[in-house]
CSV table of C-alpha atoms in Angstrom, one decimal:
chain,number,residue,atom,x,y,z
A,1,MET,CA,-19.3,-1.4,-14.3
A,2,ARG,CA,-18.3,-3.4,-11.4
A,3,PHE,CA,-20.9,-6.3,-12.4
A,4,LEU,CA,-19.5,-6.2,-15.6
A,5,LEU,CA,-16.1,-6.6,-14.9
A,6,MET,CA,-16.7,-9.8,-12.6
A,7,LEU,CA,-18.9,-11.1,-15.3
A,8,TYR,CA,-15.6,-10.8,-17.7
A,9,ALA,CA,-13.5,-12.3,-15.1
A,10,TRP,CA,-15.9,-15.2,-14.9
A,11,TYR,CA,-15.9,-15.5,-18.7
A,12,VAL,CA,-12.1,-15.8,-18.9
A,13,VAL,CA,-12.1,-18.2,-16.2
A,14,GLY,CA,-14.7,-20.5,-18.0
A,15,LEU,CA,-12.6,-20.4,-21.4
A,16,CYS,CA,-9.6,-21.7,-19.0
A,17,PHE,CA,-11.9,-24.8,-18.2
A,18,LEU,CA,-12.9,-25.2,-22.0
A,19,VAL,CA,-9.1,-25.3,-23.1
A,20,SER,CA,-7.7,-27.6,-20.3
A,21,ARG,CA,-8.9,-28.0,-16.5
A,22,GLY,CA,-5.3,-29.1,-15.5
A,23,GLU,CA,-4.0,-25.6,-17.0
A,24,CYS,CA,-6.3,-23.5,-14.7
A,25,VAL,CA,-5.0,-21.8,-11.6
A,26,ILE,CA,-8.2,-22.1,-10.1
A,27,HIS,CA,-10.4,-25.4,-9.6
A,28,LYS,CA,-14.0,-25.5,-10.3
A,29,SER,CA,-15.0,-26.4,-7.0
A,30,LEU,CA,-13.1,-23.5,-5.6
A,31,LEU,CA,-14.7,-21.1,-7.9
A,32,LYS,CA,-18.1,-22.5,-6.6
A,33,ASP,CA,-16.8,-21.6,-3.1
A,34,VAL,CA,-15.9,-17.9,-4.3
A,35,ASP,CA,-19.3,-17.8,-5.8
A,36,SER,CA,-21.1,-18.7,-2.5
A,37,VAL,CA,-18.8,-16.1,-0.4
A,38,ASN,CA,-20.0,-13.4,-3.0
A,39,LYS,CA,-23.7,-14.4,-2.8
A,40,VAL,CA,-23.6,-13.2,1.0
A,41,GLY,CA,-22.9,-9.6,-0.1
A,42,SER,CA,-20.2,-7.2,-0.4
A,43,TYR,CA,-17.2,-7.3,1.8
A,44,ILE,CA,-14.3,-4.8,3.0
A,45,GLY,CA,-11.1,-5.9,1.8
A,46,VAL,CA,-8.3,-5.8,4.5
A,47,VAL,CA,-4.9,-6.0,3.2
A,48,VAL,CA,-2.0,-6.6,5.2
A,49,PRO,CA,1.9,-7.3,4.4
A,50,ASN,CA,3.1,-9.7,6.9
A,51,GLY,CA,2.3,-12.2,9.4
A,52,PHE,CA,3.1,-10.2,12.5
A,53,GLU,CA,1.0,-7.3,11.3
A,54,MET,CA,-1.9,-9.2,10.6
A,55,ASN,CA,-1.9,-11.9,13.7
A,56,PRO,CA,-3.1,-9.1,16.4
A,57,LEU,CA,-6.1,-8.6,14.1
A,58,LEU,CA,-6.9,-12.2,13.9
A,59,GLN,CA,-6.4,-12.8,17.6
A,60,SER,CA,-8.4,-9.6,18.3
A,61,SER,CA,-12.2,-10.1,19.9
A,62,SER,CA,-13.1,-7.9,17.1
A,63,PHE,CA,-12.5,-10.4,14.5
A,64,VAL,CA,-15.0,-13.2,13.9
A,65,MET,CA,-14.2,-16.1,11.9
A,66,ASP,CA,-17.0,-17.4,9.5
A,67,GLN,CA,-17.8,-20.9,10.7
A,68,THR,CA,-19.0,-22.2,7.4
A,69,ARG,CA,-16.0,-21.2,5.2
A,70,PRO,CA,-13.5,-19.5,7.4
A,71,TYR,CA,-10.9,-19.1,4.5
A,72,LEU,CA,-10.3,-20.0,0.8
A,73,ASP,CA,-6.7,-20.5,-0.4
A,74,ILE,CA,-6.1,-19.3,-4.0
A,75,SER,CA,-2.9,-18.7,-5.8
A,76,GLY,CA,-0.5,-19.2,-2.5
A,77,ARG,CA,-2.8,-16.7,-0.9
A,78,ARG,CA,-5.1,-17.3,2.2
A,79,PHE,CA,-8.5,-15.0,2.0
A,80,ARG,CA,-10.0,-15.1,5.5
A,81,ILE,CA,-13.5,-14.7,5.6
A,82,GLY,CA,-15.3,-13.3,8.6
A,83,THR,CA,-16.8,-10.0,10.3
A,84,LEU,CA,-14.9,-7.3,12.1
A,85,GLU,CA,-17.0,-5.2,14.4
A,86,ASN,CA,-20.0,-6.8,12.5
A,87,GLN,CA,-18.9,-5.7,9.1
A,88,ARG,CA,-18.2,-8.5,6.5
A,89,VAL,CA,-14.7,-8.5,5.9
A,90,ILE,CA,-11.8,-10.6,3.6
A,91,ILE,CA,-8.4,-10.4,5.3
A,92,VAL,CA,-5.5,-11.3,3.0
A,93,MET,CA,-1.7,-11.1,3.6
A,94,THR,CA,0.5,-10.1,0.7
A,95,GLY,CA,3.7,-10.7,1.8
A,96,LEU,CA,6.8,-7.9,1.5
A,97,SER,CA,7.1,-5.9,-1.7
A,98,MET,CA,5.1,-4.0,-4.6
A,99,LEU,CA,4.7,-6.7,-6.6
A,100,ASN,CA,3.1,-9.1,-4.1
A,101,ALA,CA,1.1,-6.5,-2.7
A,102,GLY,CA,-0.3,-5.7,-6.4
A,103,ILE,CA,-0.9,-9.0,-7.3
A,104,THR,CA,-2.7,-9.7,-3.9
A,105,THR,CA,-4.8,-6.6,-4.1
A,106,GLN,CA,-6.0,-7.5,-7.9
A,107,LEU,CA,-6.9,-11.2,-6.8
A,108,LEU,CA,-8.9,-9.9,-4.0
A,109,LEU,CA,-10.8,-7.4,-6.3
A,110,SER,CA,-11.1,-9.8,-9.2
A,111,LEU,CA,-12.3,-12.6,-7.4
A,112,PHE,CA,-14.7,-11.3,-4.4
A,113,ASN,CA,-17.6,-8.6,-4.0
A,114,VAL,CA,-15.3,-5.9,-2.4
A,115,LYS,CA,-16.9,-2.5,-1.5
A,116,GLY,CA,-13.7,-1.0,-0.1
A,117,VAL,CA,-10.0,-1.7,0.7
A,118,LEU,CA,-8.3,-0.7,4.0
A,119,HIS,CA,-4.5,-1.5,3.8
A,120,PHE,CA,-2.5,-1.5,7.3
A,121,GLY,CA,1.0,-2.3,8.7
A,122,ILE,CA,4.1,-0.8,10.1
A,123,ALA,CA,6.3,1.9,8.2
A,124,GLY,CA,9.4,4.0,8.5
A,125,ASN,CA,9.2,7.6,9.3
A,126,ALA,CA,10.3,10.5,7.5
A,127,ASN,CA,8.6,13.1,9.5
A,128,THR,CA,10.7,14.2,12.5
A,129,GLU,CA,7.6,15.9,14.0
A,130,LEU,CA,6.2,12.5,14.6
A,131,GLU,CA,7.4,9.6,16.7
A,132,ILE,CA,7.9,5.8,17.0
A,133,GLY,CA,4.3,4.6,17.7
A,134,ASP,CA,2.3,7.1,15.9
A,135,VAL,CA,-0.1,6.0,13.5
A,136,VAL,CA,-0.4,8.1,10.2
A,137,ILE,CA,-3.2,8.3,7.8
A,138,PRO,CA,-1.8,10.1,4.4
A,139,LYS,CA,-4.2,11.6,2.0
A,140,PHE,CA,-1.8,10.3,-1.1
A,141,TRP,CA,0.6,7.8,-2.0
A,142,ALA,CA,3.3,7.3,-4.4
A,143,HIS,CA,5.7,4.9,-6.0
A,144,THR,CA,9.2,6.1,-5.9
A,145,GLY,CA,11.3,3.1,-7.2
A,146,LEU,CA,10.5,3.8,-10.7
A,147,TRP,CA,13.4,5.9,-12.0
A,148,SER,CA,14.9,7.3,-15.2
A,149,TRP,CA,18.7,6.8,-14.6
A,150,GLN,CA,20.7,9.4,-16.5
A,151,ARG,CA,24.0,8.4,-17.9
A,152,TYR,CA,27.3,10.6,-16.4
A,153,GLY,CA,27.9,14.2,-18.0
A,154,GLN,CA,24.3,14.8,-18.5
A,155,GLY,CA,22.4,17.3,-16.4
A,156,PRO,CA,18.9,18.6,-15.2
A,157,GLU,CA,18.6,20.5,-18.7
A,158,SER,CA,19.2,17.1,-20.7
A,159,GLU,CA,16.0,15.3,-22.0
A,160,LEU,CA,15.7,12.0,-20.8
A,161,PRO,CA,15.8,8.9,-23.3
A,162,LEU,CA,12.2,8.4,-24.8
A,163,GLU,CA,11.0,11.3,-23.2
A,164,SER,CA,9.9,12.7,-26.4
A,165,ASN,CA,7.7,9.7,-26.9
A,166,GLY,CA,6.1,10.4,-23.5
A,167,ASP,CA,7.9,7.5,-21.8
A,168,TYR,CA,9.5,9.3,-19.2
A,169,THR,CA,9.4,12.8,-17.7
A,170,ARG,CA,11.2,15.3,-15.7
A,171,ASP,CA,8.2,16.8,-14.1
A,172,VAL,CA,8.4,14.9,-10.9
A,173,GLY,CA,12.0,15.7,-9.9
A,174,TYR,CA,15.3,14.1,-9.1
A,175,LEU,CA,17.7,13.1,-6.8
A,176,LYS,CA,21.3,14.0,-7.6
A,177,PHE,CA,23.9,11.7,-6.1
A,178,SER,CA,26.6,14.3,-5.7
A,179,ASP,CA,24.6,16.3,-3.3
A,180,TYR,CA,25.5,13.6,-1.0
A,181,ASN,CA,29.2,13.2,-1.4
A,182,ASN,CA,31.7,13.9,1.4
A,183,ASP,CA,32.9,16.3,-0.4
A,184,THR,CA,29.8,17.8,-2.4
A,185,THR,CA,32.1,19.7,-5.0
A,186,ILE,CA,33.1,16.5,-6.5
A,187,ASP,CA,31.2,15.2,-9.3
A,188,ASN,CA,29.1,11.3,-8.8
A,189,LEU,CA,29.4,8.8,-11.6
A,190,LEU,CA,26.1,7.8,-10.5
A,191,ASN,CA,24.7,11.4,-11.5
A,192,ASN,CA,20.8,11.9,-11.1
A,193,VAL,CA,18.0,9.8,-11.1
A,194,TRP,CA,14.5,10.9,-12.1
A,195,TYR,CA,11.4,9.9,-10.5
A,196,GLN,CA,8.6,8.5,-12.7
A,197,PRO,CA,4.9,8.2,-12.3
A,198,GLU,CA,3.2,4.8,-13.0
A,199,GLU,CA,1.3,4.1,-16.2
A,200,VAL,CA,-2.3,3.2,-15.2
A,201,PHE,CA,-5.2,1.4,-17.0
A,202,PRO,CA,-8.4,2.5,-15.2
A,203,ILE,CA,-11.4,0.1,-15.9
A,204,ASN,CA,-13.5,2.9,-17.1
A,205,THR,CA,-11.4,4.0,-20.0
A,206,THR,CA,-10.3,2.6,-23.4
A,207,PRO,CA,-7.9,-0.3,-22.9
A,208,GLU,CA,-4.0,0.3,-23.5
A,209,THR,CA,-4.7,4.0,-23.6
A,210,ARG,CA,-1.6,5.6,-21.8
A,211,GLN,CA,-2.4,7.4,-18.6
A,212,HIS,CA,0.2,8.5,-15.8
A,213,ALA,CA,-0.4,8.7,-11.9
A,214,PHE,CA,2.3,9.6,-9.3
A,215,TRP,CA,0.4,11.1,-6.3
A,216,VAL,CA,-2.6,8.6,-5.7
A,217,PRO,CA,-5.5,9.9,-3.5
A,218,VAL,CA,-7.2,7.8,-1.1
A,219,ASP,CA,-11.0,7.7,-0.9
A,220,LYS,CA,-12.2,11.3,0.1
A,221,HIS,CA,-14.9,9.8,2.4
A,222,TYR,CA,-12.7,7.4,4.1
A,223,PHE,CA,-10.1,10.3,4.5
A,224,THR,CA,-12.7,12.4,6.0
A,225,LEU,CA,-13.9,9.8,8.3
A,226,SER,CA,-10.4,9.2,9.6
A,227,LYS,CA,-10.4,12.4,11.3
A,228,LYS,CA,-12.3,11.1,14.0
A,229,LEU,CA,-9.4,8.5,14.6
A,230,GLU,CA,-7.3,11.6,16.0
A,231,ASP,CA,-8.3,11.4,20.0
A,232,LEU,CA,-8.0,7.5,20.1
A,233,LYS,CA,-5.8,6.1,22.7
A,234,LEU,CA,-2.8,3.9,21.7
A,235,GLU,CA,-0.3,1.7,23.5
A,236,GLU,CA,3.2,3.3,24.5
A,237,CYS,CA,4.7,0.3,26.1
A,238,VAL,CA,6.4,-3.1,24.6
A,239,ASP,CA,6.7,-4.2,28.0
A,240,ALA,CA,7.1,-2.9,31.8
A,241,THR,CA,10.5,-1.7,31.0
A,242,THR,CA,10.6,-0.6,27.4
A,243,CYS,CA,8.1,2.3,26.8
A,244,LEU,CA,7.9,5.4,24.3
A,245,PRO,CA,8.8,8.9,25.5
A,246,ARG,CA,5.2,9.9,25.1
A,247,LEU,CA,1.7,8.4,24.3
A,248,PRO,CA,1.3,7.8,20.7
A,249,LYS,CA,-1.2,9.5,18.7
A,250,VAL,CA,-3.3,9.1,15.0
A,251,ALA,CA,-2.4,11.8,12.7
A,252,ARG,CA,-3.4,12.4,9.3
A,253,VAL,CA,-1.0,13.6,6.9
A,254,GLU,CA,-0.3,14.6,3.4
A,255,ARG,CA,2.0,12.0,1.7
A,256,GLY,CA,3.2,8.7,2.1
A,257,VAL,CA,5.6,6.7,-0.3
A,258,SER,CA,6.5,3.3,-1.3
A,259,ALA,CA,9.2,1.4,-3.0
A,260,ASN,CA,11.0,-1.9,-3.1
A,261,MET,CA,13.6,-1.0,-0.6
A,262,PHE,CA,13.8,-0.9,3.1
A,263,ILE,CA,14.9,2.3,4.0
A,264,ASP,CA,17.3,2.6,6.8
A,265,ASN,CA,19.3,5.6,5.7
A,266,GLY,CA,19.1,9.1,6.9
A,267,ALA,CA,20.1,11.3,4.1
A,268,TYR,CA,17.6,9.6,1.7
A,269,ARG,CA,14.9,9.8,4.5
A,270,THR,CA,15.6,13.5,4.7
A,271,PHE,CA,15.6,13.7,0.8
A,272,LEU,CA,12.3,12.1,0.7
A,273,ASN,CA,10.9,14.1,3.4
A,274,SER,CA,12.2,17.3,2.0
A,275,LYS,CA,11.5,16.6,-1.6
A,276,PHE,CA,8.0,15.2,-1.4
A,277,ASN,CA,6.7,16.0,2.0
A,278,VAL,CA,6.3,12.5,3.0
A,279,THR,CA,5.8,10.9,6.5
A,280,PRO,CA,5.4,7.1,6.1
A,281,ILE,CA,8.0,5.1,4.0
A,282,ASP,CA,7.1,1.3,3.2
A,283,MET,CA,7.0,-1.3,0.6
A,284,GLU,CA,3.6,-2.2,-0.3
A,285,SER,CA,1.0,0.7,0.5
A,286,ALA,CA,1.4,2.7,-3.0
A,287,ALA,CA,0.9,-0.7,-5.0
A,288,VAL,CA,-2.3,-1.4,-3.2
A,289,ALA,CA,-3.4,2.2,-3.8
A,290,LEU,CA,-2.5,2.0,-7.6
A,291,ILE,CA,-4.6,-1.0,-8.0
A,292,CYS,CA,-7.3,0.3,-6.3
A,293,TYR,CA,-7.0,3.6,-8.4
A,294,GLN,CA,-7.3,1.7,-11.4
A,295,GLN,CA,-10.3,-0.6,-10.2
A,296,LYS,CA,-12.2,2.7,-8.8
A,297,ILE,CA,-12.5,0.8,-5.3
A,298,PRO,CA,-12.4,3.0,-2.0
A,299,PHE,CA,-9.0,2.8,-0.5
A,300,ILE,CA,-7.1,3.9,2.4
A,301,ALA,CA,-4.1,3.1,4.1
A,302,ILE,CA,-3.0,3.1,8.0
A,303,ARG,CA,0.5,2.8,8.9
A,304,ALA,CA,1.9,2.9,12.4
A,305,LEU,CA,5.7,4.3,12.6
A,306,SER,CA,8.0,1.5,13.8
A,307,ASP,CA,11.4,3.7,13.2
A,308,LEU,CA,12.8,6.7,12.2
A,309,ALA,CA,14.0,5.6,8.8
A,310,GLY,CA,18.0,5.9,8.9
A,311,GLY,CA,17.9,7.8,12.5
A,312,GLY,CA,18.1,6.8,16.0
A,313,SER,CA,20.9,4.7,16.9
A,314,SER,CA,23.7,4.4,14.4
A,315,ILE,CA,24.0,0.6,15.5
A,316,SER,CA,20.6,-0.9,15.3
A,317,ASN,CA,17.2,-0.1,13.4
A,318,GLU,CA,14.3,0.8,16.1
A,319,ALA,CA,12.0,-1.3,14.4
A,320,SER,CA,13.4,-4.7,15.7
A,321,THR,CA,12.4,-3.2,19.1
A,322,PHE,CA,9.2,-1.5,18.2
A,323,ALA,CA,7.7,-3.2,15.6
A,324,PRO,CA,5.0,-5.3,17.6
A,325,LEU,CA,4.2,-2.3,19.5
A,326,ALA,CA,3.4,-0.5,16.0
A,327,ALA,CA,1.4,-3.3,14.8
A,328,GLN,CA,-0.6,-3.4,17.7
A,329,ASN,CA,-1.5,0.3,17.2
A,330,ALA,CA,-2.2,-0.1,13.6
A,331,VAL,CA,-4.6,-2.8,14.5
A,332,ALA,CA,-6.3,-0.6,17.0
A,333,THR,CA,-6.6,1.9,14.6
A,334,LEU,CA,-7.9,0.0,12.1
A,335,ILE,CA,-10.7,-1.5,14.2
A,336,LYS,CA,-11.8,1.7,15.2
A,337,PHE,CA,-12.0,2.7,11.5
A,338,VAL,CA,-14.3,-0.1,10.8
A,339,GLN,CA,-16.6,0.7,13.8
A,340,LEU,CA,-17.0,4.4,12.2
A,341,LEU,CA,-17.7,2.9,8.5
A,342,HIS,CA,-20.1,0.6,10.1
A,343,SER,CA,-21.7,3.3,12.2
């Protein structure tokens, strides 16, 4: 199936050249380079949101850049080629947001011979049992930015627009804005928003057949292997004077969520944790998970907690101080995980 998918992708690209080379996104010479990369064998795809999260990995002695072809630039993305702990990898930065993460991951899987995807970065924390600097590995990911927003006057018993067509559902649950009024006895014109699963189109099903996914699981083997990371020693100090109250740890957790929002609000953080039992909150992981789920590619995400989303100081967000430390801990965990994969 993987071979047929890649063959189809090359067929589509070939048609593009027949129509008009000038309209093609990828030049013929670049496609030859992609083909040369794939002939070497399969790769682990490493997907990371931002440069400050990626740079510690690129600067690590564990990463060795390919001397013949260190990178390929495609559609505004740079696909860095090399080895990480002697495992062939392609590292790519997505940029912020679900859209960027989804597009970049699909490009990676469509063009290159990728046998698994490792995603890493920093995240906000919704679980008060864990602390800044800890690295978490969720078993499930969900996109919590897809809503059906009810008009004022309707309640939980009211059918959602297009619900009878199967477009929207009340199965996942909702947020009632009036629960967060200063005076909770007053209604709120914002009413309720209902969380919705994504429409997905797995490659092994009939095209355009409606399927839905909310909680997307990571790869079972990857998640089992990640238990061996729980004793990994992580950094606790940003510098000589700025340290965390305890040594950070790696923890496997049940759930993480993503949406196109930077969450710095204690009330919403508490809601997400109590409603969905989530720990990390970010803007990309669920998009990567959904693409890998549809393409049937093994996936896991490693996220280091940089702040208590909307907690701590009311003046500033802790991420401004601890993001570099969290990024370094995420990289250290990723490298150790690749060692486990290789062994």
